[in-house]
Each structure stands twice: as structure tokens, then as C-alpha cells.
Amino acid sequence: MAGTQSILSDAKENFEKTAALLKDEVDGDLLLKIRLPKERIEMRLTPQLSDRKIHVFPAFVVRHSDALGPAKGGIRMTPEVSLDDVNGLAMEMTWKCALIGVPFGGGKSGIVADPYKLNQHDKETLVRSFARNAYRHIGPQVYVPAPDMGTDEADMGYIKDTISHSMGQATTQGCYVTGKPVILGGIPGRREATGHGVVICICQALKMLGMEIEGATAIVQGFGNVGEVAARALHELGARVMGVSDLFGAVYDPEGLDIPALSGHANRSGSVKGFSDGREMDGQELLEMPCDVLIPAAAGGQITAANASRIAAKVVAEGANSPTTPQADEILADRDVLVIPDILCNAGGVFVSYLEYAQETQQEQMAVARVEGRLRDRMIERFDQVWSLARERKGRMRDAAMILSVKTVCSALTARGYLP
Ligand code: NAD
């Protein structure tokens, strides 16, 4: 995070800008309902960890809006996450769900802990402690969590198990959490959905710019759920992934990295650092290397007013949430860098979460080919809508995406009518 900018202030700024663009089209009263979150919950988790001592971890749940349906959004576990960050991310989830066309509102959770410093047993204990304490705020009609930075598929399985036990049942009736293991009612393809959605958007963007994916060059920041899957898919499509970074280091090879080999190395060692191919590089320097596509797929606030003028990519595909500050956005637009906004670019995860929610509610099982086909169709459809509106209004894709989202949420609020 840079300077005084934060995920929340960026989210508010993006919203206010959209509100101004829509001042003649949307009732200002309705905007009051979505300017602030519906609910901000702050908790203290106090699990006993394997050292037999009690540890204290702050945790948060925010429901920004439920105009379109139950709040949906992942659980972030990082040492820095704050209630305000979770608030900003929940707000972004409201727009993302509306844009990708799923019947969910926006929510998010945060657990203040360093997942890289917890052993596997302690991480499971902490996740179970979160599920037990946040139990009242989680439910198929209330808030349905999913993985985000620092949490994964296994953690979602522990959440389902903890909630089932709290109910005295072998399983839950309906969907309490998405992104869980397939054997517990998860859906095949959910883990890959966000990264694949990012790559579908990149292919569409390159097509619009008259470029080919094969031979295109890419740089990826973050090698977790989103970054690793996106890098692998780009590699398979014949793109040249020249650089990858994570929290611990970065590797760069202008000839292109062997991504499957890099994944193997990162799985064994816990980082891309020390990979034998390519040279090591500072992660911030990597962001500024010339390439066709830059994919920030890690933390927020990475492209700021301080480095935006040096970003040397033609396309920025926002795999991460809020990686570009509003000031950086302006600088990139002035320099004709095409930014595929986060609420579109990384919406594949929540779209497939919706398929998981629907299949669990109906006690069905969906095949991976069907999941991937539906993801592809929806991503292309929404990309094209956003692209066309941006062309029509001669504006940025982010503004077009926000206009479509905010109008959709306002239509739902109007359809619901007023309740005191
Ligand atoms: P993850 O925990 O699986 O991986 C995060 C990766 O980013 C790790 O490789 C970590 O080392 C790296 N990282 C963290 N800070 C970094 C930094 N400053 N510089 C370089 N690398 C850094 O997380 P994820 O699920 O892949 O999420 C990544 C981003 O994508 C987040 O912004 C998240 O909100 C967003 N996102 C995730 C999903 C999802 O389905 N998982 C969906 C939509 C958006």
C-alpha cells in the first residue's frame, strides 16, 4: 500500500467517480444505500495453538450489500489486513457480482495472521476458530465465504466441517462456503477459475488490440492461486511468461520461463526464489520490465502514482483486487495502457463459486468441461459488454464496468422498494 492510499479509499474514490458519471441516470437516494457497508463486524479469535498457549488474532467480516443476494467474498489471511481493507474489498465484491451476473451481494472477511509463519495444524486451528466465531454471520442466505489471499481449498473444507459440527450434522444443508474440496461438495475447476478468467480476458483484450496470444510476453506478480494458474495457462497458450514474483523474490528470463518447472520448484521450496532458470530480480523492478501483458496477482496498491509512469506493458490485467490506485489509473490511461479492471478480470472465481452454490443447493454434480465452458462464455460476454460501453463513452474499461455494476445494484434496490 502506498502513501495515504488504501484499498478502502481507492474503492470509495472509484465509487464516487461512478456516482458522478451516473448523476443524471440514477436516483441519488439509492446511492446512499450502497455508499457505506451494511454491516462491519470485528472479532477476536483466541485459539490454543500447538505450543499450548492462547493466541489472539483479530478477525473481521463485512457485508457491504445484499441487494442482489447473500454477500459473497473471500477470507484474506495476512499480517496487514485491516477492517477498512475488508470493507473496501467487500464493496468491490458488490460490483463484481453485479457485473458478472450472479445473484450475490458483496462481502469479505479478514484474519490478521501470517499464514507462512503458522504450521499446518495451527493454521487449521485458526481457520476453525474463525468459522466457530463467525458462525452467526455465515450462511447460504447471509454470507458465503471463499478463499482469498492466504487461505485455500483445504481451509474451506475445515470451515464446512466446523459449521456442520456446530449444527450437530454430518454436513450442511445448502452452501455455506465455496472453493472447498470437490469431495465435500466443491466444484471441479473452482481453484483454476480466477486465473483462467484472467487469461480469457487477456485473450479478448489482445484480440481487440489486433495482437496474438501466441508469442505475447507476460509478467506475473504473485504465484499463488491466481498468479500460478494464470501463468500456467498463458504458457500453455504459447505466450512467453518472462517474469514471475512472489513475496520472497522474483525471477526473470527474457526468453520465457519454464512455468511447469517453476511451479514444481515453488511447490518444493515455498517460493519462486532460487529457480535455476532466469536471473533473480527485485519484485518492484520486475513490474516495470517491458512486456505485452502485466498481471498483478498479489496484494493491493502495487501500481501507484510513484511507478505508473514507468509501467512498460501494453495491457494490465488485474488478477489481484485493487492493485492499481486511482491516480495510477489516470497515468496509465494517459499513456494508453489498457487496464482490464479487477471487478471484471478476476470475476471468474466468483462466477464458478456461484455454480458451486447452485450445484450444492440442488445436490448436483457438474463436470469440469461444463464449468469451464460456462466460465468462458460468461467472461467473454461480460468483457465484450464492458469493452463496448467503454468505446461508446470514450472512457476506460474501469468506468464502464463500474457503471454497469452500480446500475445493476440500483435496479435491484428499486425492484425491492423501500423498507425502513
Ligand atoms: P495466494 O495467497 O494464493 O497467493 C498470493 C501470492 O502473492 C503468493 O505467491 C504471495 O507470495 C504473493 N505476494 C503477496 N504479496 C506480494 C508482493 N507484495 N509482491 C509479490 N508477490 C506477493 O492468493 P490468491 O488467492 O492468488 O490471491 C491473489 C490476489 O487475487 C489477491 O489480491 C486476491 O484478493 C485476488 N483474488 C483472488 C481470488 C481467488 O479465487 N483466490 C479471486 C479474485 C481475486
Coordinates of N, CA, C and O in Angstrom, one line a residue, residues 302-408:
Q302 N -0.3 -1.9 -5.8 CA 1.1 -2.2 -6.3 C 1.4 -1.2 -7.4 O 2.6 -0.9 -7.6
I303 N 0.5 -0.7 -8.2 CA 0.7 0.2 -9.3 C 0.2 1.6 -8.8 O -1.0 1.7 -8.6
T304 N 1.1 2.5 -8.5 CA 0.7 3.7 -7.8 C 1.2 4.9 -8.6 O 1.9 4.7 -9.7
A305 N 0.9 6.1 -8.1 CA 1.4 7.3 -8.8 C 3.0 7.3 -8.9 O 3.6 7.9 -9.8
A306 N 3.6 6.6 -8.0 CA 5.1 6.5 -7.9 C 5.7 5.7 -9.1 O 6.8 6.0 -9.5
N307 N 5.0 4.7 -9.5 CA 5.6 3.8 -10.5 C 4.8 3.7 -11.9 O 5.3 3.1 -12.8
A308 N 3.6 4.3 -11.9 CA 2.7 4.1 -13.1 C 3.4 4.6 -14.4 O 3.2 4.1 -15.4
S309 N 4.2 5.7 -14.2 CA 4.8 6.3 -15.5 C 5.9 5.4 -16.0 O 6.3 5.5 -17.2
R310 N 6.3 4.4 -15.2 CA 7.4 3.5 -15.7 C 6.8 2.1 -16.0 O 7.6 1.2 -16.4
I311 N 5.5 1.9 -15.9 CA 5.0 0.6 -16.3 C 5.1 0.5 -17.8 O 4.6 1.4 -18.5
A312 N 5.8 -0.6 -18.3 CA 6.1 -0.6 -19.7 C 5.3 -1.8 -20.4 O 5.8 -2.5 -21.3
A313 N 4.0 -2.0 -19.9 CA 3.2 -3.0 -20.5 C 2.1 -2.4 -21.4 O 1.8 -1.2 -21.2
K314 N 1.6 -3.1 -22.4 CA 0.5 -2.6 -23.2 C -0.8 -2.8 -22.5 O -1.7 -2.0 -22.7
V315 N -0.9 -3.9 -21.8 CA -2.1 -4.3 -21.1 C -1.8 -4.6 -19.6 O -0.8 -5.3 -19.3
V316 N -2.6 -4.1 -18.7 CA -2.5 -4.5 -17.3 C -3.8 -5.3 -17.0 O -4.9 -4.8 -17.1
A317 N -3.6 -6.6 -16.7 CA -4.8 -7.5 -16.4 C -4.8 -7.7 -14.8 O -3.9 -8.4 -14.3
E318 N -5.8 -7.1 -14.2 CA -5.8 -7.0 -12.7 C -6.3 -8.4 -12.2 O -7.5 -8.5 -11.9
G319 N -5.4 -9.3 -12.0 CA -5.8 -10.6 -11.3 C -6.1 -10.3 -9.8 O -7.0 -10.9 -9.2
A320 N -5.3 -9.4 -9.2 CA -5.5 -9.1 -7.8 C -6.7 -8.1 -7.7 O -7.1 -7.5 -8.6
N321 N -7.1 -7.9 -6.4 CA -8.1 -6.9 -6.1 C -7.4 -5.6 -5.8 O -6.4 -5.6 -5.0
S322 N -7.8 -4.5 -6.4 CA -7.3 -3.2 -6.2 C -5.8 -3.0 -6.3 O -5.2 -2.4 -5.5
P323 N -5.2 -3.6 -7.4 CA -3.8 -3.5 -7.5 C -3.3 -2.1 -8.0 O -2.2 -1.7 -7.8
T324 N -4.3 -1.3 -8.6 CA -3.9 0.0 -9.2 C -4.7 1.1 -8.5 O -5.9 1.0 -8.4
T325 N -3.9 2.1 -8.0 CA -4.6 3.2 -7.3 C -5.3 4.1 -8.4 O -4.9 4.1 -9.6
P326 N -6.3 4.9 -8.0 CA -7.0 5.7 -8.9 C -6.0 6.7 -9.6 O -6.2 7.0 -10.8
Q327 N -5.0 7.2 -8.9 CA -4.1 8.1 -9.5 C -3.2 7.4 -10.6 O -3.0 7.9 -11.7
A328 N -2.8 6.2 -10.3 CA -2.1 5.4 -11.2 C -2.9 5.1 -12.5 O -2.4 5.1 -13.6
D329 N -4.2 4.8 -12.2 CA -5.2 4.5 -13.3 C -5.2 5.7 -14.3 O -5.2 5.5 -15.5
E330 N -5.2 6.9 -13.8 CA -5.2 8.1 -14.7 C -3.9 8.2 -15.5 O -3.9 8.4 -16.7
I331 N -2.8 7.9 -14.9 CA -1.5 7.9 -15.5 C -1.4 6.9 -16.6 O -1.0 7.1 -17.8
L332 N -1.9 5.7 -16.3 CA -1.9 4.6 -17.3 C -2.8 4.9 -18.5 O -2.5 4.7 -19.6
A333 N -4.0 5.5 -18.2 CA -4.9 5.9 -19.3 C -4.3 6.9 -20.2 O -4.4 6.8 -21.4
D334 N -3.6 7.9 -19.6 CA -3.0 8.9 -20.4 C -1.9 8.3 -21.3 O -1.6 8.9 -22.4
R335 N -1.3 7.2 -20.8 CA -0.2 6.6 -21.6 C -0.8 5.5 -22.5 O 0.0 4.7 -23.0
D336 N -2.1 5.4 -22.6 CA -2.8 4.4 -23.5 C -2.5 3.0 -23.1 O -2.4 2.1 -23.9
V337 N -2.2 2.7 -21.8 CA -2.1 1.4 -21.3 C -3.5 0.9 -21.0 O -4.3 1.5 -20.3
L338 N -3.9 -0.3 -21.6 CA -5.2 -0.8 -21.4 C -5.3 -1.5 -20.1 O -4.5 -2.5 -19.9
V339 N -6.2 -1.1 -19.2 CA -6.3 -1.8 -17.9 C -7.6 -2.6 -17.9 O -8.7 -2.0 -18.1
I340 N -7.5 -3.9 -17.7 CA -8.7 -4.7 -17.5 C -9.0 -4.7 -16.0 O -8.2 -5.3 -15.2
P341 N -10.1 -4.1 -15.6 CA -10.3 -3.8 -14.2 C -10.6 -5.1 -13.4 O -11.2 -6.0 -13.9
D342 N -10.2 -5.1 -12.2 CA -10.3 -6.2 -11.3 C -11.7 -6.8 -11.2 O -11.9 -8.0 -11.3
I343 N -12.7 -5.9 -11.2 CA -14.1 -6.4 -11.0 C -14.6 -7.3 -12.2 O -15.5 -8.0 -12.1
L344 N -13.9 -7.1 -13.3 CA -14.1 -7.9 -14.5 C -13.1 -9.1 -14.6 O -13.4 -10.3 -14.7
C345 N -11.8 -8.7 -14.5 CA -10.7 -9.6 -14.8 C -10.6 -10.8 -13.9 O -10.4 -11.9 -14.3
N346 N -10.9 -10.5 -12.6 CA -10.8 -11.7 -11.7 C -12.1 -12.2 -11.2 O -12.2 -12.9 -10.2
A347 N -13.2 -11.9 -12.0 CA -14.5 -12.3 -11.6 C -14.8 -13.8 -11.9 O -15.9 -14.3 -11.5
G348 N -13.9 -14.5 -12.5 CA -14.1 -15.9 -12.8 C -14.3 -16.8 -11.6 O -15.1 -17.7 -11.6
G349 N -13.6 -16.4 -10.5 CA -13.7 -17.1 -9.3 C -15.1 -17.1 -8.7 O -15.6 -18.1 -8.3
V350 N -15.6 -15.9 -8.6 CA -16.9 -15.8 -8.0 C -18.0 -16.3 -9.0 O -19.0 -16.9 -8.5
F351 N -17.8 -16.3 -10.3 CA -18.7 -16.9 -11.2 C -18.8 -18.4 -10.9 O -19.9 -19.0 -10.8
V352 N -17.6 -19.1 -10.8 CA -17.7 -20.5 -10.6 C -18.1 -20.8 -9.1 O -18.7 -21.9 -8.9
S353 N -17.9 -19.9 -8.2 CA -18.4 -20.1 -6.9 C -19.9 -20.1 -6.9 O -20.6 -20.9 -6.2
Y354 N -20.5 -19.3 -7.8 CA -22.0 -19.4 -8.0 C -22.4 -20.7 -8.5 O -23.4 -21.3 -8.0
L355 N -21.6 -21.3 -9.5 CA -22.0 -22.6 -10.0 C -21.9 -23.7 -8.8 O -22.8 -24.6 -8.7
E356 N -20.9 -23.5 -8.0 CA -20.8 -24.4 -6.8 C -22.0 -24.2 -5.9 O -22.5 -25.2 -5.4
Y357 N -22.4 -23.0 -5.6 CA -23.5 -22.7 -4.7 C -24.8 -23.4 -5.3 O -25.5 -24.0 -4.6
A358 N -25.0 -23.2 -6.6 CA -26.2 -23.7 -7.3 C -26.2 -25.2 -7.3 O -27.2 -25.9 -6.9
Q359 N -25.0 -25.8 -7.5 CA -25.0 -27.3 -7.6 C -25.2 -27.9 -6.2 O -25.9 -28.9 -6.0
E360 N -24.7 -27.2 -5.1 CA -24.8 -27.8 -3.8 C -26.3 -27.6 -3.3 O -26.8 -28.5 -2.7
T361 N -26.9 -26.5 -3.7 CA -28.2 -26.2 -3.3 C -29.1 -27.3 -3.9 O -30.1 -27.8 -3.3
Q362 N -28.8 -27.7 -5.2 CA -29.6 -28.6 -5.9 C -29.1 -30.1 -5.7 O -29.7 -31.0 -6.4
Q363 N -28.1 -30.2 -4.9 CA -27.4 -31.5 -4.7 C -27.1 -32.2 -6.0 O -27.5 -33.4 -6.3
E364 N -26.4 -31.5 -6.9 CA -26.0 -32.0 -8.2 C -24.5 -32.0 -8.2 O -23.8 -31.5 -7.4
Q365 N -24.0 -32.6 -9.3 CA -22.5 -32.5 -9.6 C -22.3 -32.1 -11.0 O -22.9 -32.7 -11.9
M366 N -21.4 -31.1 -11.2 CA -21.2 -30.6 -12.5 C -19.8 -31.1 -13.0 O -18.9 -31.0 -12.2
A367 N -19.7 -31.4 -14.3 CA -18.4 -31.9 -14.8 C -17.6 -30.7 -15.2 O -18.1 -29.6 -15.5
V368 N -16.2 -30.9 -15.1 CA -15.3 -29.8 -15.3 C -15.5 -29.1 -16.6 O -15.4 -27.9 -16.8
A369 N -15.7 -29.9 -17.7 CA -15.8 -29.3 -19.0 C -17.0 -28.3 -19.1 O -16.9 -27.2 -19.7
R370 N -18.1 -28.7 -18.4 CA -19.3 -27.8 -18.4 C -19.0 -26.5 -17.6 O -19.3 -25.4 -18.0
V371 N -18.2 -26.7 -16.5 CA -17.8 -25.5 -15.7 C -17.0 -24.6 -16.5 O -17.2 -23.3 -16.6
E372 N -16.0 -25.1 -17.2 CA -15.1 -24.3 -18.0 C -15.8 -23.6 -19.1 O -15.5 -22.5 -19.5
G373 N -16.7 -24.4 -19.8 CA -17.5 -23.8 -20.9 C -18.3 -22.6 -20.4 O -18.3 -21.5 -21.1
R374 N -19.0 -22.8 -19.3 CA -19.8 -21.7 -18.8 C -19.0 -20.5 -18.4 O -19.4 -19.3 -18.6
L375 N -17.8 -20.8 -17.8 CA -16.9 -19.7 -17.4 C -16.5 -18.9 -18.6 O -16.5 -17.6 -18.6
R376 N -16.0 -19.6 -19.6 CA -15.5 -18.9 -20.8 C -16.6 -18.1 -21.4 O -16.4 -16.9 -21.7
D377 N -17.8 -18.7 -21.6 CA -18.9 -17.9 -22.2 C -19.2 -16.6 -21.4 O -19.4 -15.5 -22.0
R378 N -19.3 -16.8 -20.1 CA -19.7 -15.6 -19.3 C -18.6 -14.5 -19.3 O -18.9 -13.3 -19.4
M379 N -17.4 -14.9 -19.2 CA -16.3 -14.0 -19.2 C -16.2 -13.2 -20.5 O -16.1 -12.0 -20.5
I380 N -16.4 -13.9 -21.6 CA -16.3 -13.2 -22.9 C -17.5 -12.3 -23.1 O -17.4 -11.1 -23.5
E381 N -18.7 -12.8 -22.7 CA -19.9 -11.9 -22.8 C -19.7 -10.6 -22.0 O -20.0 -9.5 -22.5
R382 N -19.3 -10.7 -20.8 CA -19.2 -9.5 -19.9 C -18.0 -8.6 -20.4 O -18.1 -7.4 -20.3
F383 N -16.9 -9.3 -20.8 CA -15.8 -8.5 -21.3 C -16.3 -7.6 -22.5 O -16.0 -6.4 -22.6
D384 N -17.0 -8.3 -23.4 CA -17.4 -7.5 -24.6 C -18.4 -6.4 -24.3 O -18.3 -5.3 -24.9
Q385 N -19.2 -6.7 -23.3 CA -20.2 -5.6 -22.8 C -19.4 -4.4 -22.3 O -19.7 -3.2 -22.6
V386 N -18.4 -4.7 -21.5 CA -17.6 -3.6 -20.8 C -16.8 -2.9 -21.9 O -16.8 -1.6 -22.0
W387 N -16.2 -3.7 -22.8 CA -15.4 -3.1 -23.9 C -16.3 -2.1 -24.7 O -15.9 -1.0 -25.1
S388 N -17.5 -2.6 -25.1 CA -18.4 -1.8 -26.0 C -18.8 -0.5 -25.3 O -18.8 0.6 -25.9
L389 N -19.2 -0.6 -24.0 CA -19.6 0.6 -23.3 C -18.4 1.6 -23.2 O -18.6 2.8 -23.3
A390 N -17.2 1.1 -22.9 CA -16.1 1.9 -22.8 C -15.8 2.7 -24.1 O -15.6 3.9 -24.2
R391 N -16.0 2.0 -25.3 CA -15.8 2.6 -26.6 C -16.9 3.7 -26.8 O -16.6 4.8 -27.2
E392 N -18.1 3.3 -26.5 CA -19.3 4.2 -26.7 C -19.1 5.5 -25.9 O -19.3 6.6 -26.4
R393 N -18.6 5.4 -24.6 CA -18.5 6.5 -23.8 C -17.1 7.2 -23.9 O -16.8 8.1 -23.2
K394 N -16.3 6.6 -24.7 CA -14.9 7.0 -24.9 C -14.2 7.1 -23.6 O -13.5 8.1 -23.3
G395 N -14.4 6.1 -22.8 CA -13.7 6.1 -21.5 C -13.0 4.8 -21.2 O -12.7 4.1 -22.1
R396 N -12.6 4.7 -19.9 CA -11.8 3.5 -19.6 C -12.7 2.3 -19.3 O -13.9 2.5 -19.0
M397 N -12.1 1.1 -19.4 CA -12.9 -0.1 -19.1 C -13.4 -0.1 -17.6 O -14.4 -0.5 -17.3
R398 N -12.5 0.5 -16.7 CA -13.0 0.5 -15.3 C -14.2 1.3 -15.1 O -15.2 0.9 -14.4
D399 N -14.3 2.5 -15.7 CA -15.5 3.3 -15.6 C -16.7 2.6 -16.2 O -17.8 2.6 -15.6
A400 N -16.5 2.0 -17.3 CA -17.6 1.2 -18.0 C -18.1 0.1 -17.1 O -19.3 -0.1 -16.9
A401 N -17.2 -0.7 -16.5 CA -17.5 -1.8 -15.6 C -18.3 -1.3 -14.4 O -19.3 -1.9 -14.0
M402 N -17.8 -0.2 -13.8 CA -18.4 0.3 -12.6 C -19.8 0.9 -12.9 O -20.8 0.7 -12.2
I403 N -20.0 1.5 -14.1 CA -21.3 2.0 -14.5 C -22.3 0.8 -14.6 O -23.4 0.9 -14.0
L404 N -21.9 -0.2 -15.3 CA -22.8 -1.4 -15.4 C -23.1 -2.0 -14.1 O -24.3 -2.3 -13.8
S405 N -22.1 -2.1 -13.2 CA -22.4 -2.7 -11.9 C -23.3 -1.9 -11.0 O -24.3 -2.4 -10.4
V406 N -23.0 -0.6 -10.9 CA -23.7 0.3 -10.0 C -25.2 0.4 -10.5 O -26.1 0.3 -9.7
K407 N -25.4 0.4 -11.8 CA -26.7 0.5 -12.3 C -27.5 -0.8 -12.0 O -28.7 -0.8 -11.7
T408 N -26.8 -1.9 -12.1 CA -27.5 -3.2 -11.8 C -27.9 -3.3 -10.3 O -29.0 -3.7 -10.0

